[in-house]
Amino acid sequence: MANKRGTAGSAPFHECLRHYSVLILTILFFKLSSGTEDDAFRAGQSILSPVAAASRDVRYLLYDVNPPVGSNLRRDVYIRMASLLKTLRKNGDWVLVLPPWGHLYHWQSPDIHQVRIPWGEFFSITSLQANIPVIEYEEFIAESGGPFIDQILVLQSYAEGWRDGKWEEKVDERTCIEKLMYSKDKQGYYRGWFWGYEETRALNVTCLSAQGHASTLAPVLQNNLNATSIMLDRAETVLHDHYAGKDYWDTRRSMVFAKHLRIIGDEFRAKYLNSTDKQDQTPYNEDWTQMKNRLGIAKGGPYLGVHLRRKDFIWGHREDVPSLKAAVKKIRSLLKKHKLQQVFVATDADEEELAKLKRMLPEMVRYEPTWEDLELLKDGGVAIIDQWICAHARYFTGTSVSTFSFRIHEEREILGFDPKTTYNRFCGDDENECEQPTHWKIVY
Ligand SMILES: Nc1nc2c(ncn2[C@@H]2O[C@H](COP(=O)(O)OP(=O)(O)OP(=O)(O)O)[C@@H](O)[C@H]2O)c(=O)[nH]1
Ligand SMILES: *[C@@H]1O[C@H](CO)[C@@H](O)[C@H](O)[C@H]1NC(C)=O
Ligand SMILES: *[C@@H]1O[C@H](CO)[C@@H](O)[C@H](O)[C@H]1NC(C)=O
Ligand SMILES: *[C@@H]1O[C@H](CO)[C@@H](O)[C@H](O)[C@H]1NC(C)=O
């Protein structure tokens, strides 16, 4: 299933190139071959793909992040890698391989299989491809000749820190500071965590100290001519080329949620929140390149959207996160202020806190999937549906420095909401200066 979906979404960017190579090869083959058409066909099948791939000279960029990194920060790292890929493509035919989802700390629903999840389950692959050429990992295995990665570069900081406290951009091959998460097998290949694909091996692993923007890595990758496929591990180490610039927003806009998740979110809005794009003035274009909603045009559905991040955010006793009681008080005051009757709550609260919240705020609306829905959508899909519904609310308030809330801000920016209705957060009970989130204005 996963494989089929991935293959169906093959990159239009390199598709024409590939056809071009096939054409040349076919011509070449018929020139050289003196056999019958049947022979030619059979022989052609066996020689075509490796030669075609070689003639195309494609190079693959793979990446992964530190395992504890949550899904919403992973979405941010994708944007950094997309920038790097754009830089690399100025000098070669590079393709980004999407790291399968899975094994995430926060995805705790029991008894459901949550590894080797292709990006197509959460995002629209054709939308991503309208920004940069991307392929799913299984497509990479199929077209690159097997589950082998030529070179892994583990990104790390500099052992000596910043010299003289002066920050500069630099990249150097260095000995590994931490113990490698990869080990050699009997054949001399490197084994490790490759998104749950146990048969994947790497031919070489080295460490790279890097400090700076993603694109500072480009020369290192370009000059490593022996490696067709290069994986950057700990990719979160490098910074955005230009945070919130045009390139950032182009990539962010291309990260369109998978259609089935948007449909479920829209049906929920219509059924429980009296919210439709037409009434709410939140027109959506399937083609993100054609979507440009002026800020302020979106009205949003007649409900308050809330993201209430709990779990580890309260275990650490952070002073910028409210108690449930204070959060409910704030919700009630916002409902009154904005003359809204309904509140949609997205939260990762545990059973105990959820029961408490239900007692204090019995009228709240939540998206609660059945077990069957959950098995199909996974924790990642449910989180996206929560975000989608929050993104369509007339007024939204989130949790301080939660990347989950940040991604909702961006979605609302894309939909064209007045920033006043978006960049809001709960304050901690005893927080003196409750600084509100920054408005990162969309750039087209
Ligand atoms: N369905 C749902 N899941 C949530 C919600 N809030 C948090 N989660 C889950 O918890 C994870 C939170 O981690 P992140 O996505 O990284 O966002 P974050 O809030 O910045 O958390 P950290 O990265 O741990 O600092 C999400 O990916 C979800 O899996 C919510 O409101 N609804
Ligand atoms: C491994 O990669 C490093 C860095 O690119 C290179 O110097 C070294 O020769 C490679 N080793 C092998 C066995 O290919
Ligand atoms: C690339 O491979 C060739 C032959 O396999 C080898 O001689 C050369 O040292 C390699 N270069 C690098 C940078 O690893
Ligand atoms: C739904 O919203 C529309 C206007 O947006 C309103 O006319 C209608 O009465 C609402 N329906 C309910 C059931 O609240």
Short mmCIF file of C-alpha atoms and ligand atoms in Angstrom, two decimals:
data_model
loop_
_atom_site.label_atom_id
_atom_site.label_comp_id
_atom_site.label_asym_id
_atom_site.label_seq_id
_atom_site.Cartn_x
_atom_site.Cartn_y
_atom_site.Cartn_z
CA MET A 1 0.00 0.00 0.00
CA ALA A 2 2.63 2.45 1.12
CA ASN A 3 4.82 1.58 -1.81
CA LYS A 4 2.00 1.88 -4.28
CA ARG A 5 0.98 5.27 -2.99
CA GLY A 6 4.57 6.48 -3.15
CA THR A 7 5.10 5.28 -6.69
CA ALA A 8 1.86 6.81 -7.87
CA GLY A 9 3.11 10.16 -6.68
CA SER A 10 6.34 10.05 -8.69
CA ALA A 11 8.04 13.41 -9.14
CA PRO A 12 6.92 15.34 -12.21
CA PHE A 13 10.22 17.25 -12.08
CA HIS A 14 12.38 14.36 -12.95
CA GLU A 15 9.71 12.34 -14.69
CA CYS A 16 10.29 14.08 -18.00
CA LEU A 17 14.04 13.73 -17.63
CA ARG A 18 13.66 10.07 -17.01
CA HIS A 19 11.51 9.66 -20.11
CA TYR A 20 14.09 11.57 -22.05
CA SER A 21 16.86 9.19 -20.96
CA VAL A 22 14.68 6.21 -21.78
CA LEU A 23 14.11 7.61 -25.25
CA ILE A 24 17.81 8.10 -25.93
CA LEU A 25 18.59 4.66 -24.63
CA THR A 26 15.90 3.09 -26.70
CA ILE A 27 17.31 4.75 -29.82
CA LEU A 28 20.83 3.72 -28.88
CA PHE A 29 19.73 0.22 -28.19
CA PHE A 30 18.05 -0.22 -31.54
CA LYS A 31 21.13 1.11 -33.26
CA LEU A 32 23.39 -1.39 -31.54
CA SER A 33 21.10 -4.34 -31.44
CA SER A 34 20.88 -6.73 -34.34
CA GLY A 35 18.41 -9.01 -32.60
CA THR A 36 14.66 -9.28 -33.10
CA GLU A 37 12.22 -6.90 -31.55
CA ASP A 38 11.44 -9.51 -28.90
CA ASP A 39 15.07 -9.82 -27.88
CA ALA A 40 15.42 -6.10 -27.81
CA PHE A 41 12.48 -5.83 -25.48
CA ARG A 42 13.79 -8.45 -23.10
CA ALA A 43 17.35 -7.15 -23.11
CA GLY A 44 16.12 -3.60 -22.86
CA GLN A 45 14.26 -4.40 -19.69
CA SER A 46 17.30 -5.70 -17.92
CA ILE A 47 19.73 -2.97 -18.90
CA LEU A 48 17.42 -0.01 -18.92
CA SER A 49 17.00 1.12 -15.38
CA PRO A 50 20.57 1.19 -14.03
CA VAL A 51 21.86 2.81 -17.19
CA ALA A 52 19.00 5.25 -17.26
CA ALA A 53 19.65 6.17 -13.66
CA ALA A 54 23.35 6.62 -14.31
CA SER A 55 22.75 8.72 -17.40
CA ARG A 56 20.47 10.90 -15.34
CA ASP A 57 23.15 11.34 -12.71
CA VAL A 58 20.63 11.85 -9.97
CA ARG A 59 21.80 12.30 -6.40
CA TYR A 60 19.72 11.65 -3.31
CA LEU A 61 19.61 13.69 -0.12
CA LEU A 62 18.23 11.78 2.85
CA TYR A 63 17.96 13.08 6.40
CA ASP A 64 16.86 12.23 9.90
CA VAL A 65 16.66 14.03 13.23
CA ASN A 66 17.39 13.26 16.86
CA PRO A 67 14.74 10.68 17.93
CA PRO A 68 13.09 12.80 20.68
CA VAL A 69 12.23 15.57 18.18
CA GLY A 70 8.43 15.87 17.87
CA SER A 71 6.44 15.83 14.65
CA ASN A 72 5.93 19.58 14.44
CA LEU A 73 9.61 20.39 14.79
CA ARG A 74 10.24 17.69 12.17
CA ARG A 75 8.02 19.66 9.83
CA ASP A 76 10.27 22.64 10.49
CA VAL A 77 13.40 20.62 9.72
CA TYR A 78 11.84 19.63 6.39
CA ILE A 79 11.77 23.32 5.48
CA ARG A 80 15.50 23.64 6.23
CA MET A 81 16.29 20.58 4.10
CA ALA A 82 14.14 21.91 1.27
CA SER A 83 16.24 25.10 1.26
CA LEU A 84 19.41 23.04 1.15
CA LEU A 85 18.01 20.99 -1.70
CA LYS A 86 17.20 24.14 -3.67
CA THR A 87 20.82 25.25 -3.22
CA LEU A 88 22.14 21.84 -4.28
CA ARG A 89 19.96 21.83 -7.36
CA LYS A 90 21.77 24.85 -8.74
CA ASN A 91 24.62 22.41 -9.46
CA GLY A 92 23.08 19.01 -9.96
CA ASP A 93 20.00 16.85 -10.16
CA TRP A 94 19.30 16.31 -6.47
CA VAL A 95 16.15 14.73 -5.05
CA LEU A 96 15.01 14.85 -1.42
CA VAL A 97 14.05 11.50 0.10
CA LEU A 98 11.29 11.88 2.69
CA PRO A 99 12.17 10.19 6.00
CA PRO A 100 9.32 7.84 6.94
CA TRP A 101 7.38 8.79 10.07
CA GLY A 102 7.37 6.63 13.11
CA HIS A 103 8.58 5.71 16.54
CA LEU A 104 7.77 9.17 17.86
CA TYR A 105 7.82 9.71 21.58
CA HIS A 106 4.43 11.48 21.60
CA TRP A 107 2.63 8.86 19.53
CA GLN A 108 1.57 6.75 22.43
CA SER A 109 -1.71 5.17 21.35
CA PRO A 110 -1.36 1.52 22.25
CA ASP A 111 -1.73 -1.38 19.83
CA ILE A 112 -1.42 0.55 16.62
CA HIS A 113 1.37 0.17 14.18
CA GLN A 114 3.19 3.50 13.90
CA VAL A 115 6.41 3.00 11.96
CA ARG A 116 7.38 3.20 8.29
CA ILE A 117 4.57 5.69 7.68
CA PRO A 118 5.05 7.39 4.31
CA TRP A 119 4.64 11.15 4.05
CA GLY A 120 1.67 10.62 1.74
CA GLU A 121 -0.39 9.61 4.77
CA PHE A 122 -0.05 13.09 6.25
CA PHE A 123 0.83 15.43 3.39
CA SER A 124 -0.07 15.85 -0.25
CA ILE A 125 2.96 14.58 -2.16
CA THR A 126 2.03 16.37 -5.37
CA SER A 127 1.90 19.63 -3.41
CA LEU A 128 5.37 19.02 -1.97
CA GLN A 129 6.59 18.23 -5.47
CA ALA A 130 5.40 21.56 -6.78
CA ASN A 131 8.14 23.06 -4.59
CA ILE A 132 11.04 20.59 -4.84
CA PRO A 133 11.48 17.05 -6.17
CA VAL A 134 10.75 14.62 -3.35
CA ILE A 135 10.28 10.88 -3.21
CA GLU A 136 9.16 8.49 -0.49
CA TYR A 137 11.81 6.25 1.04
CA GLU A 138 10.40 3.12 -0.62
CA GLU A 139 10.68 4.80 -3.99
CA PHE A 140 14.28 5.56 -3.18
CA ILE A 141 14.93 1.87 -2.48
CA ALA A 142 13.26 0.92 -5.74
CA GLU A 143 14.99 3.44 -7.99
CA SER A 144 18.44 3.67 -6.41
CA GLY A 145 19.06 -0.06 -6.61
CA GLY A 146 18.40 -1.22 -3.07
CA PRO A 147 18.32 -0.33 0.60
CA PHE A 148 21.80 1.16 0.64
CA ILE A 149 22.88 4.64 1.62
CA ASP A 150 26.34 5.53 0.38
CA GLN A 151 27.31 8.01 3.02
CA ILE A 152 25.91 9.13 6.35
CA LEU A 153 27.09 12.43 7.72
CA VAL A 154 26.22 12.82 11.38
CA LEU A 155 25.94 16.51 12.13
CA GLN A 156 27.30 17.74 15.44
CA SER A 157 28.47 20.98 16.98
CA TYR A 158 32.12 21.88 17.52
CA ALA A 159 33.80 20.20 20.47
CA GLU A 160 35.54 23.44 21.35
CA GLY A 161 32.36 25.55 21.16
CA TRP A 162 32.50 29.04 19.66
CA ARG A 163 36.03 30.31 19.63
CA ASP A 164 36.42 33.67 21.43
CA GLY A 165 32.65 33.70 21.69
CA LYS A 166 32.59 34.72 18.04
CA TRP A 167 29.96 33.06 15.94
CA GLU A 168 30.84 32.15 12.41
CA GLU A 169 29.46 29.80 9.80
CA LYS A 170 31.64 26.77 9.30
CA VAL A 171 31.64 23.09 8.41
CA ASP A 172 34.44 20.59 9.01
CA GLU A 173 34.85 16.87 9.03
CA ARG A 174 35.70 15.95 12.62
CA THR A 175 35.93 12.92 14.83
CA CYS A 176 32.59 12.01 16.33
CA ILE A 177 31.90 13.61 19.69
CA GLU A 178 29.12 11.28 20.78
CA LYS A 179 29.03 7.54 20.47
CA LEU A 180 27.78 6.62 16.99
CA MET A 181 24.25 5.30 16.75
CA TYR A 182 25.45 3.03 13.93
CA SER A 183 27.54 -0.09 14.19
CA LYS A 184 29.32 -2.28 11.66
CA ASP A 185 27.87 -5.66 10.80
CA LYS A 186 29.80 -8.77 9.74
CA GLN A 187 29.96 -7.61 6.15
CA GLY A 188 31.37 -4.27 7.15
CA TYR A 189 28.16 -2.31 6.50
CA TYR A 190 26.68 0.08 9.00
CA ARG A 191 23.42 -0.84 10.70
CA GLY A 192 21.24 1.43 12.75
CA TRP A 193 17.78 2.96 12.94
CA PHE A 194 16.58 3.60 9.42
CA TRP A 195 12.93 4.38 10.16
CA GLY A 196 12.18 0.73 10.84
CA TYR A 197 13.63 -0.56 7.56
CA GLU A 198 15.89 -3.21 9.02
CA GLU A 199 17.41 -4.24 5.73
CA THR A 200 18.80 -0.76 5.10
CA ARG A 201 22.56 -0.43 5.40
CA ALA A 202 25.00 2.41 5.05
CA LEU A 203 28.36 2.05 3.39
CA ASN A 204 30.13 4.75 5.35
CA VAL A 205 29.44 6.94 8.38
CA THR A 206 31.41 10.00 9.36
CA CYS A 207 30.80 13.05 11.53
CA LEU A 208 30.58 16.62 10.41
CA SER A 209 30.82 19.57 12.75
CA ALA A 210 28.51 22.24 11.41
CA GLN A 211 27.52 25.65 12.59
CA GLY A 212 25.30 27.79 10.44
CA HIS A 213 22.58 27.74 7.84
CA ALA A 214 21.46 24.59 6.07
CA SER A 215 22.96 25.66 2.75
CA THR A 216 26.47 25.92 4.21
CA LEU A 217 26.48 22.13 3.86
CA ALA A 218 26.03 22.29 0.10
CA PRO A 219 29.74 22.34 -0.91
CA VAL A 220 30.49 19.32 1.28
CA LEU A 221 27.70 17.33 -0.34
CA GLN A 222 28.53 18.50 -3.83
CA ASN A 223 32.21 17.61 -3.49
CA ASN A 224 31.57 14.16 -2.11
CA LEU A 225 31.42 12.75 -5.61
CA ASN A 226 31.68 9.13 -4.58
CA ALA A 227 28.34 9.17 -2.83
CA THR A 228 25.15 9.13 -4.88
CA SER A 229 23.02 9.01 -1.77
CA ILE A 230 23.93 11.05 1.28
CA MET A 231 22.04 11.07 4.54
CA LEU A 232 22.35 13.90 7.04
CA ASP A 233 21.64 12.65 10.52
CA ARG A 234 20.77 15.12 13.30
CA ALA A 235 19.60 17.47 10.56
CA GLU A 236 18.00 19.76 13.15
CA THR A 237 21.56 20.92 13.93
CA VAL A 238 21.58 23.37 11.02
CA LEU A 239 19.54 26.55 10.92
CA HIS A 240 17.04 27.93 8.44
CA ASP A 241 18.62 29.65 5.47
CA HIS A 242 16.21 32.51 5.96
CA TYR A 243 13.51 31.99 8.55
CA ALA A 244 10.11 33.32 7.46
CA GLY A 245 11.45 34.60 4.12
CA LYS A 246 9.88 33.85 0.75
CA ASP A 247 11.67 30.53 0.37
CA TYR A 248 10.55 29.50 3.87
CA TRP A 249 6.94 30.33 3.07
CA ASP A 250 7.02 28.67 -0.34
CA THR A 251 8.07 25.43 1.26
CA ARG A 252 5.66 25.89 4.16
CA ARG A 253 2.79 26.53 1.77
CA SER A 254 3.67 23.40 -0.18
CA MET A 255 3.17 21.31 2.97
CA VAL A 256 -0.49 20.82 2.24
CA PHE A 257 -2.17 18.29 4.53
CA ALA A 258 -3.28 15.06 2.90
CA LYS A 259 -6.73 15.40 1.43
CA HIS A 260 -8.40 12.68 3.51
CA LEU A 261 -7.39 14.47 6.72
CA ARG A 262 -8.71 17.81 5.49
CA ILE A 263 -11.98 16.17 4.48
CA ILE A 264 -12.46 14.60 7.90
CA GLY A 265 -11.67 17.96 9.54
CA ASP A 266 -14.10 19.79 7.23
CA GLU A 267 -16.88 17.28 7.87
CA PHE A 268 -16.35 17.68 11.59
CA ARG A 269 -16.48 21.47 11.31
CA ALA A 270 -19.71 21.33 9.35
CA LYS A 271 -21.37 18.79 11.62
CA TYR A 272 -20.42 20.04 15.08
CA LEU A 273 -19.29 23.63 14.67
CA ASN A 274 -21.52 25.08 11.96
CA SER A 275 -18.40 25.92 10.00
CA THR A 276 -17.98 25.77 6.23
CA ASP A 277 -15.44 27.52 4.00
CA LYS A 278 -18.19 29.40 2.24
CA GLN A 279 -19.81 30.86 5.34
CA ASP A 280 -16.46 31.42 7.04
CA GLN A 281 -14.71 32.99 4.04
CA THR A 282 -11.84 30.56 4.16
CA PRO A 283 -11.58 29.55 0.50
CA TYR A 284 -9.05 26.82 -0.12
CA ASN A 285 -7.26 26.04 -3.34
CA GLU A 286 -5.97 22.53 -3.80
CA ASP A 287 -3.08 24.09 -5.74
CA TRP A 288 -1.10 26.05 -3.13
CA THR A 289 0.76 28.00 -5.82
CA GLN A 290 -2.58 29.59 -6.72
CA MET A 291 -3.57 30.40 -3.17
CA LYS A 292 -3.02 33.92 -1.91
CA ASN A 293 -5.60 35.01 0.65
CA ARG A 294 -5.18 38.57 1.84
CA LEU A 295 -4.70 38.83 5.62
CA GLY A 296 -8.01 39.73 7.18
CA ILE A 297 -10.31 38.21 4.57
CA ALA A 298 -10.84 34.97 6.49
CA LYS A 299 -13.66 35.18 9.01
CA GLY A 300 -13.45 31.68 10.43
CA GLY A 301 -16.11 29.40 11.92
CA PRO A 302 -18.26 30.52 14.86
CA TYR A 303 -16.08 28.92 17.51
CA LEU A 304 -13.04 29.56 19.63
CA GLY A 305 -10.08 27.31 18.77
CA VAL A 306 -7.80 26.28 21.60
CA HIS A 307 -4.57 24.32 21.73
CA LEU A 308 -3.86 23.28 25.27
CA ARG A 309 -0.51 21.52 25.45
CA ARG A 310 -0.07 19.45 28.63
CA LYS A 311 2.00 16.37 29.48
CA ASP A 312 5.71 17.26 29.48
CA PHE A 313 4.82 20.97 29.32
CA ILE A 314 3.35 20.77 32.82
CA TRP A 315 5.61 18.08 34.25
CA GLY A 316 8.48 20.53 34.02
CA HIS A 317 6.43 23.11 35.96
CA ARG A 318 6.95 25.69 33.30
CA GLU A 319 5.81 29.06 34.46
CA ASP A 320 4.42 30.01 31.03
CA VAL A 321 1.86 27.17 30.99
CA PRO A 322 -1.47 27.66 32.80
CA SER A 323 -3.22 25.42 35.30
CA LEU A 324 -6.42 23.84 33.92
CA LYS A 325 -8.48 26.11 36.11
CA ALA A 326 -6.84 29.27 34.78
CA ALA A 327 -7.10 27.98 31.20
CA VAL A 328 -10.84 27.38 31.57
CA LYS A 329 -11.30 30.84 33.04
CA LYS A 330 -9.48 32.35 30.07
CA ILE A 331 -11.55 30.29 27.62
CA ARG A 332 -14.78 31.55 29.16
CA SER A 333 -13.63 35.14 29.01
CA LEU A 334 -12.59 34.77 25.36
CA LEU A 335 -15.96 33.23 24.45
CA LYS A 336 -17.69 36.21 26.00
CA LYS A 337 -15.37 38.77 24.46
CA HIS A 338 -15.73 37.38 20.96
CA LYS A 339 -19.43 36.55 21.33
CA LEU A 340 -18.90 32.89 20.56
CA GLN A 341 -20.97 29.98 21.84
CA GLN A 342 -18.67 27.11 21.07
CA VAL A 343 -15.11 26.12 21.88
CA PHE A 344 -13.06 23.48 20.11
CA VAL A 345 -10.24 22.09 22.23
CA ALA A 346 -7.15 20.32 20.90
CA THR A 347 -5.06 18.85 23.67
CA ASP A 348 -2.64 16.08 24.52
CA ALA A 349 -3.87 15.99 28.13
CA ASP A 350 -3.76 12.58 29.81
CA GLU A 351 -6.92 10.75 30.95
CA GLU A 352 -6.89 12.27 34.38
CA GLU A 353 -6.52 15.86 33.22
CA LEU A 354 -9.01 15.31 30.44
CA ALA A 355 -11.65 14.13 32.91
CA LYS A 356 -10.97 17.21 35.00
CA LEU A 357 -11.24 19.46 31.97
CA LYS A 358 -14.53 17.86 30.94
CA ARG A 359 -15.97 18.57 34.37
CA MET A 360 -14.90 22.20 34.27
CA LEU A 361 -15.81 22.81 30.63
CA PRO A 362 -18.57 20.32 29.76
CA GLU A 363 -19.60 22.16 26.60
CA MET A 364 -16.19 21.85 24.91
CA VAL A 365 -16.06 20.16 21.51
CA ARG A 366 -13.25 17.73 20.78
CA TYR A 367 -12.33 15.51 17.88
CA GLU A 368 -12.39 12.05 19.40
CA PRO A 369 -11.59 9.30 16.90
CA THR A 370 -12.91 5.79 17.35
CA TRP A 371 -10.29 3.08 17.67
CA GLU A 372 -10.85 2.18 14.01
CA ASP A 373 -10.33 5.80 12.95
CA LEU A 374 -7.21 6.01 15.06
CA GLU A 375 -5.80 2.85 13.55
CA LEU A 376 -6.32 4.31 10.11
CA LEU A 377 -5.25 7.91 10.76
CA LYS A 378 -2.64 7.25 13.45
CA ASP A 379 -1.72 9.76 16.16
CA GLY A 380 -0.08 11.91 13.49
CA GLY A 381 -3.26 12.14 11.41
CA VAL A 382 -5.42 12.93 14.44
CA ALA A 383 -3.01 15.72 15.43
CA ILE A 384 -3.32 17.20 11.92
CA ILE A 385 -7.11 17.09 12.09
CA ASP A 386 -6.95 18.92 15.44
CA GLN A 387 -4.68 21.52 13.85
CA TRP A 388 -6.90 21.89 10.81
CA ILE A 389 -9.97 22.56 12.96
CA CYS A 390 -8.08 25.07 15.15
CA ALA A 391 -6.83 26.75 11.98
CA HIS A 392 -10.42 27.50 10.91
CA ALA A 393 -11.65 29.01 14.17
CA ARG A 394 -12.78 32.64 14.36
CA TYR A 395 -10.26 33.19 17.13
CA PHE A 396 -7.38 30.99 18.21
CA THR A 397 -5.28 30.75 21.31
CA GLY A 398 -2.41 28.30 21.78
CA THR A 399 0.27 27.27 24.25
CA SER A 400 3.53 29.12 24.81
CA VAL A 401 6.47 27.89 22.65
CA SER A 402 4.69 24.83 21.37
CA THR A 403 5.64 23.96 17.80
CA PHE A 404 2.17 22.38 17.54
CA SER A 405 0.68 25.86 18.13
CA PHE A 406 3.22 27.50 15.79
CA ARG A 407 2.14 25.27 12.90
CA ILE A 408 -1.48 26.37 13.52
CA HIS A 409 -0.37 30.02 13.37
CA GLU A 410 1.17 29.40 9.96
CA GLU A 411 -1.88 27.57 8.67
CA ARG A 412 -4.06 30.52 9.67
CA GLU A 413 -1.62 32.93 8.06
CA ILE A 414 -2.01 30.96 4.82
CA LEU A 415 -5.81 30.99 5.13
CA GLY A 416 -5.77 34.79 5.49
CA PHE A 417 -6.74 35.44 9.10
CA ASP A 418 -6.24 38.78 10.81
CA PRO A 419 -3.08 38.27 12.92
CA LYS A 420 -4.92 39.52 16.00
CA THR A 421 -7.07 36.37 15.87
CA THR A 422 -4.05 34.07 15.57
CA TYR A 423 -0.96 35.04 17.55
CA ASN A 424 -2.35 34.45 21.00
CA ARG A 425 -1.38 32.16 23.83
CA PHE A 426 -2.36 31.21 27.34
CA CYS A 427 -0.38 32.83 30.12
CA GLY A 428 1.00 31.00 33.11
CA ASP A 429 -0.90 31.57 36.38
CA ASP A 430 1.99 33.52 37.89
CA GLU A 431 3.61 34.85 34.78
CA ASN A 432 4.43 38.53 35.01
CA GLU A 433 5.16 39.50 31.45
CA CYS A 434 3.12 37.28 29.22
CA GLU A 435 4.68 38.01 25.87
CA GLN A 436 2.45 36.96 22.99
CA PRO A 437 3.70 35.01 19.97
CA THR A 438 5.45 36.84 17.15
CA HIS A 439 3.58 37.53 13.93
CA TRP A 440 5.61 36.02 11.09
CA LYS A 441 4.03 37.65 8.09
CA ILE A 442 3.54 35.48 5.06
CA VAL A 443 5.72 36.36 2.06
CA TYR A 444 4.66 35.46 -1.48
N1 LIG B 1 -4.00 15.17 18.69
C1 LIG B 1 -3.25 16.04 19.39
N2 LIG B 1 -1.96 15.73 19.63
C2 LIG B 1 -1.22 16.64 20.31
C3 LIG B 1 -1.76 17.86 20.75
N3 LIG B 1 -0.78 18.55 21.37
C4 LIG B 1 0.31 17.79 21.31
N4 LIG B 1 0.06 16.62 20.67
C5 LIG B 1 0.98 15.51 20.41
O1 LIG B 1 2.19 15.78 21.06
C6 LIG B 1 3.19 16.13 20.14
C7 LIG B 1 3.85 17.41 20.61
O2 LIG B 1 5.13 17.52 20.12
P1 LIG B 1 5.50 18.58 19.00
O3 LIG B 1 4.69 18.32 17.81
O4 LIG B 1 6.95 18.54 18.82
O5 LIG B 1 5.07 19.96 19.55
P2 LIG B 1 5.52 20.73 20.83
O6 LIG B 1 4.21 21.10 21.45
O7 LIG B 1 6.44 21.85 20.47
O8 LIG B 1 6.29 19.72 21.77
P3 LIG B 1 7.86 19.44 21.93
O9 LIG B 1 8.48 19.29 20.59
O10 LIG B 1 7.90 18.19 22.75
O11 LIG B 1 8.43 20.63 22.65
C8 LIG B 1 2.51 16.33 18.80
O12 LIG B 1 3.31 15.98 17.72
C9 LIG B 1 1.30 15.42 18.94
O13 LIG B 1 1.65 14.10 18.63
C10 LIG B 1 -3.14 18.14 20.48
O14 LIG B 1 -3.69 19.18 20.81
N5 LIG B 1 -3.82 17.19 19.79
C1 LIG B 2 34.21 7.42 4.28
O1 LIG B 2 33.92 8.80 4.09
C2 LIG B 2 35.00 9.65 4.36
C3 LIG B 2 34.49 11.05 4.25
O2 LIG B 2 33.89 11.32 3.03
C4 LIG B 2 36.15 9.35 3.41
O3 LIG B 2 37.24 10.16 3.71
C5 LIG B 2 36.53 7.89 3.53
O4 LIG B 2 37.49 7.56 2.56
C6 LIG B 2 35.33 6.99 3.35
N1 LIG B 2 35.68 5.62 3.61
C7 LIG B 2 35.37 4.64 2.78
C8 LIG B 2 35.74 3.28 3.23
O5 LIG B 2 34.80 4.85 1.72
C1 LIG B 3 36.32 7.72 -4.57
O1 LIG B 3 36.46 6.41 -5.06
C2 LIG B 3 37.70 6.18 -5.67
C3 LIG B 3 37.70 4.78 -6.27
O2 LIG B 3 36.73 3.97 -5.72
C4 LIG B 3 38.82 6.36 -4.65
O3 LIG B 3 40.07 6.15 -5.26
C5 LIG B 3 38.77 7.76 -4.09
O4 LIG B 3 39.68 7.92 -3.07
C6 LIG B 3 37.37 8.04 -3.54
N1 LIG B 3 37.29 9.41 -3.13
C7 LIG B 3 36.78 9.80 -1.96
C8 LIG B 3 36.72 11.27 -1.72
O5 LIG B 3 36.39 9.02 -1.10
C1 LIG B 4 -24.97 28.50 11.31
O1 LIG B 4 -24.39 29.72 10.88
C2 LIG B 4 -25.23 30.49 10.05
C3 LIG B 4 -24.49 31.76 9.66
O2 LIG B 4 -23.14 31.58 9.50
C4 LIG B 4 -26.53 30.86 10.76
O3 LIG B 4 -27.36 31.57 9.87
C5 LIG B 4 -27.20 29.60 11.23
O4 LIG B 4 -28.32 29.94 12.01
C6 LIG B 4 -26.26 28.76 12.08
N1 LIG B 4 -26.87 27.50 12.43
C7 LIG B 4 -26.91 27.04 13.67
C8 LIG B 4 -27.59 25.73 13.86
O5 LIG B 4 -26.41 27.65 14.61
#
